[in-house]
Amino acid sequence: MSHLLVVMGVSGSGKSTVGAALSQRLRVPFADADDFHPEPNIAKMSRGEALDDSDRWPWLEEIGRWLADHPDGGVMSCSALRRRYRDQLRHHAPATTFVLLEGSREVIERRQAARPGHFMPASLLTSQFATLEPLEPDEDGIVLEVDQSVDAIVQGYVDVVEGRERR
Ligand SMILES: Nc1ncnc2c1ncn2[C@@H]1O[C@H](COP(=O)(O)OP(=O)(O)OP(=O)(O)O)[C@@H](O)[C@H]1O
Ligand SMILES: O=C(O)[C@H](O)[C@@H](O)[C@H](O)[C@H](O)CO
């Protein structure tokens, strides 16, 4: 079975950390959507301004192309906060599974505060939570709670997928 995943969620939910760990466990390539942002997007977030749909559109096109280029499997860490962003990615790569890292504002805020030197200011967390649209029933998705170790989150993914295969 091939694993083509987008690890999604708000800033600080652990997308980069969990995405890298999942790619190792599944032995598939990893990429981080943060590395695909054009410079003006990084500058905007660094100023404490949230990205809007028009900032995200060309960036999501790049992410979609990466997914389409990895039909045999891959893990991409990408916020993918809105349903229409996920639709845009699925347009490029329909087989993508979205893994939502879900956590309380309290836990995620604490982790962001403890993370040194990242361009994303903690002040944007309110807009990140406000923008996040949960996975809908017709989306291929898995929700994992972030308030556990990275190994436990990875194992949670494996357990869900193995459970699906047995059915
Ligand atoms: N399960 C976990 N347990 C403890 N700490 C974690 C866990 N997952 C991530 N962290 C830590 O929380 C911080 C945020 O994680 P990470 O940078 O992976 O989030 P992110 O969603 O990729 O953020 P961003 O989108 O802003 O880049 C990091 O310092 C990371 O080491
Ligand atoms: O859609 C968004 O608002 C962006 O992707 C942000 O979430 C950042 O890229 C990232 O999470 C930085 O920390």
Coordinates of C-alpha atoms and ligand atoms in Angstrom, one line a residue:
M1 CA 0.0 0.0 0.0
S2 CA 1.3 3.5 -0.8
H3 CA 1.1 6.3 1.7
L4 CA 0.6 9.7 0.2
L5 CA 0.0 12.0 3.2
V6 CA -0.5 15.6 4.0
V7 CA 0.1 16.1 7.7
M8 CA -2.0 19.2 8.4
G9 CA -3.0 21.5 11.3
V10 CA -2.4 24.9 12.8
S11 CA 1.1 26.4 13.3
G12 CA 2.9 24.6 16.1
S13 CA 0.7 21.5 16.0
G14 CA 3.7 19.4 15.2
K15 CA 3.4 19.0 11.4
S16 CA 7.1 19.2 10.7
T17 CA 8.1 16.9 13.6
V18 CA 5.5 14.3 13.1
G19 CA 5.7 14.5 9.3
A20 CA 9.4 13.7 9.4
A21 CA 8.9 10.8 11.8
L22 CA 6.1 9.4 9.7
S23 CA 8.2 9.5 6.5
Q24 CA 11.0 7.6 8.3
R25 CA 8.6 5.0 9.6
L26 CA 6.9 4.6 6.2
R27 CA 10.2 4.9 4.3
V28 CA 8.8 7.5 1.9
P29 CA 10.2 11.0 1.0
F30 CA 9.4 13.9 3.2
A31 CA 8.9 17.6 2.4
D32 CA 7.8 20.6 4.4
A33 CA 5.5 23.1 2.9
D34 CA 7.2 25.9 4.8
D35 CA 10.1 25.4 2.4
F36 CA 7.8 26.1 -0.6
H37 CA 6.6 29.6 0.5
P38 CA 7.7 32.5 -1.7
E39 CA 9.7 35.1 0.2
P40 CA 6.8 37.6 0.4
N41 CA 4.7 35.0 2.3
I42 CA 7.4 34.5 4.9
A43 CA 7.9 38.2 5.2
K44 CA 4.2 38.7 5.7
M45 CA 3.9 36.0 8.5
S46 CA 7.0 37.4 10.1
R47 CA 5.3 40.8 10.4
G48 CA 2.5 39.0 12.2
E49 CA 0.0 39.2 9.3
A50 CA -2.0 36.1 8.4
L51 CA -1.8 34.8 4.8
D52 CA -5.0 35.1 2.8
D53 CA -6.4 32.9 0.0
S54 CA -4.5 34.7 -2.7
D55 CA -1.2 34.3 -0.9
R56 CA -1.8 30.7 -0.4
W57 CA -3.0 29.8 -3.8
P58 CA 0.3 29.7 -5.8
W59 CA 2.0 28.0 -2.8
L60 CA -0.7 25.3 -2.7
E61 CA -0.2 24.7 -6.4
E62 CA 3.5 23.9 -5.7
I63 CA 2.5 21.6 -2.9
G64 CA 0.0 19.9 -5.2
R65 CA 2.6 19.4 -7.9
W66 CA 5.0 17.8 -5.3
L67 CA 2.2 15.4 -4.3
A68 CA 1.4 14.5 -7.9
D69 CA 5.1 13.8 -8.4
H70 CA 5.1 11.2 -5.6
P71 CA 2.4 8.6 -6.7
D72 CA 4.4 5.9 -4.9
G73 CA 4.2 7.6 -1.5
G74 CA 5.4 10.7 0.3
V75 CA 4.7 12.8 3.4
M76 CA 4.1 16.6 3.0
S77 CA 3.7 18.8 6.1
C78 CA 1.3 21.5 5.1
S79 CA -1.3 23.5 7.2
A80 CA -4.1 22.9 4.6
L81 CA -6.4 24.7 7.0
R82 CA -9.5 25.1 4.7
R83 CA -11.5 22.6 2.9
R84 CA -10.9 24.4 -0.4
Y85 CA -7.2 24.2 0.1
R86 CA -7.5 20.5 0.5
D87 CA -9.7 20.3 -2.6
Q88 CA -7.0 22.2 -4.5
L89 CA -4.4 19.6 -3.4
R90 CA -6.7 16.7 -4.2
H91 CA -7.2 18.2 -7.6
H92 CA -3.5 17.4 -8.2
A93 CA -3.3 14.2 -6.3
P94 CA -6.7 12.6 -5.6
A95 CA -5.2 9.7 -3.5
T96 CA -3.9 12.0 -0.8
T97 CA -4.8 11.2 2.8
F98 CA -5.0 14.1 5.2
V99 CA -3.7 13.5 8.7
L100 CA -5.0 16.3 11.0
L101 CA -3.0 17.0 14.1
E102 CA -5.6 18.1 16.6
G103 CA -4.8 19.8 19.9
S104 CA -5.9 22.3 22.4
R105 CA -4.9 25.9 22.0
E106 CA -3.2 25.6 25.4
V107 CA -0.9 22.7 24.4
I108 CA 0.0 24.2 21.0
E109 CA 0.6 27.6 22.5
R110 CA 3.0 26.1 25.0
R111 CA 4.9 24.3 22.3
Q112 CA 5.2 27.4 20.1
A113 CA 6.4 29.4 23.0
A114 CA 9.2 26.9 23.6
R115 CA 10.2 26.8 20.0
P116 CA 13.1 29.2 19.4
G117 CA 13.8 31.2 16.2
H118 CA 10.8 30.3 14.1
F119 CA 9.4 33.0 11.7
M120 CA 5.8 32.3 12.7
P121 CA 4.8 34.5 15.6
A122 CA 2.6 33.1 18.4
S123 CA 0.2 36.0 17.8
L124 CA -1.0 34.3 14.6
L125 CA -2.3 31.3 16.4
T126 CA -5.8 32.9 16.9
S127 CA -6.2 33.3 13.1
Q128 CA -4.8 29.8 12.5
F129 CA -7.5 28.3 14.8
A130 CA -10.2 30.5 13.2
T131 CA -9.2 29.5 9.7
L132 CA -9.0 25.8 10.4
E133 CA -11.9 23.9 8.9
P134 CA -12.2 20.3 10.3
L135 CA -12.0 17.3 8.0
E136 CA -15.4 16.5 6.5
P137 CA -16.9 13.0 6.3
D138 CA -16.3 12.7 2.6
E139 CA -12.6 13.5 2.9
D140 CA -10.0 10.7 3.2
G141 CA -8.6 11.7 6.6
I142 CA -7.3 10.6 10.0
V143 CA -7.4 12.8 13.1
L144 CA -4.6 12.3 15.7
E145 CA -4.4 14.0 19.1
V146 CA -1.1 15.9 19.6
D147 CA -0.9 15.7 23.3
Q148 CA 1.1 12.5 23.2
S149 CA 4.7 11.6 22.2
V150 CA 5.7 11.8 18.6
D151 CA 6.2 8.0 18.6
A152 CA 2.7 7.5 19.9
I153 CA 1.2 9.8 17.2
V154 CA 3.1 7.8 14.5
Q155 CA 1.9 4.5 15.9
G156 CA -1.6 6.0 16.0
Y157 CA -1.5 6.5 12.3
V158 CA -0.1 3.0 11.7
D159 CA -2.9 1.4 13.8
V160 CA -5.6 3.3 11.9
V161 CA -4.2 2.2 8.6
E162 CA -3.7 -1.4 9.6
G163 CA -7.3 -1.4 11.0
R164 CA -8.6 -0.2 7.7
E165 CA -6.7 -2.9 5.8
R166 CA -8.2 -5.7 8.0
R167 CA -11.7 -4.6 7.1
Ligands
LIG1 N1 4.3 15.2 20.1 C1 5.1 16.2 20.5 N2 5.5 16.2 21.8 C2 6.3 17.2 22.3 N3 6.7 18.2 21.5 C3 6.4 18.3 20.2 C4 5.5 17.3 19.7 N4 5.3 17.6 18.4 C5 6.0 18.7 18.1 N5 6.6 19.1 19.2 C6 7.4 20.4 19.4 O1 6.5 21.5 19.2 C7 7.1 22.5 18.4 C8 6.2 22.7 17.2 O2 6.3 21.6 16.4 P1 6.6 21.7 14.8 O3 7.6 22.8 14.5 O4 6.8 20.4 14.2 O5 5.1 22.3 14.4 P2 4.5 22.7 13.0 O6 3.1 22.4 12.9 O7 5.4 22.2 11.9 O8 4.7 24.3 13.1 P3 4.7 25.4 11.9 O9 3.6 25.1 11.0 O10 4.6 26.7 12.6 O11 6.1 25.2 11.2 C9 8.5 22.1 18.1 O12 9.4 22.7 19.1 C10 8.5 20.6 18.3 O13 9.7 20.1 18.7
LIG2 O1 -1.4 28.4 5.8 C1 -0.7 29.1 6.6 O2 -1.1 30.0 7.3 C2 0.8 28.8 6.6 O3 1.1 27.6 6.1 C3 1.3 28.7 8.0 O4 0.5 27.8 8.7 C4 2.7 28.5 8.0 O5 3.3 28.0 6.8 C5 3.3 27.5 8.9 O6 2.4 26.8 9.6 C6 4.4 28.3 9.6 O7 4.6 28.0 10.9

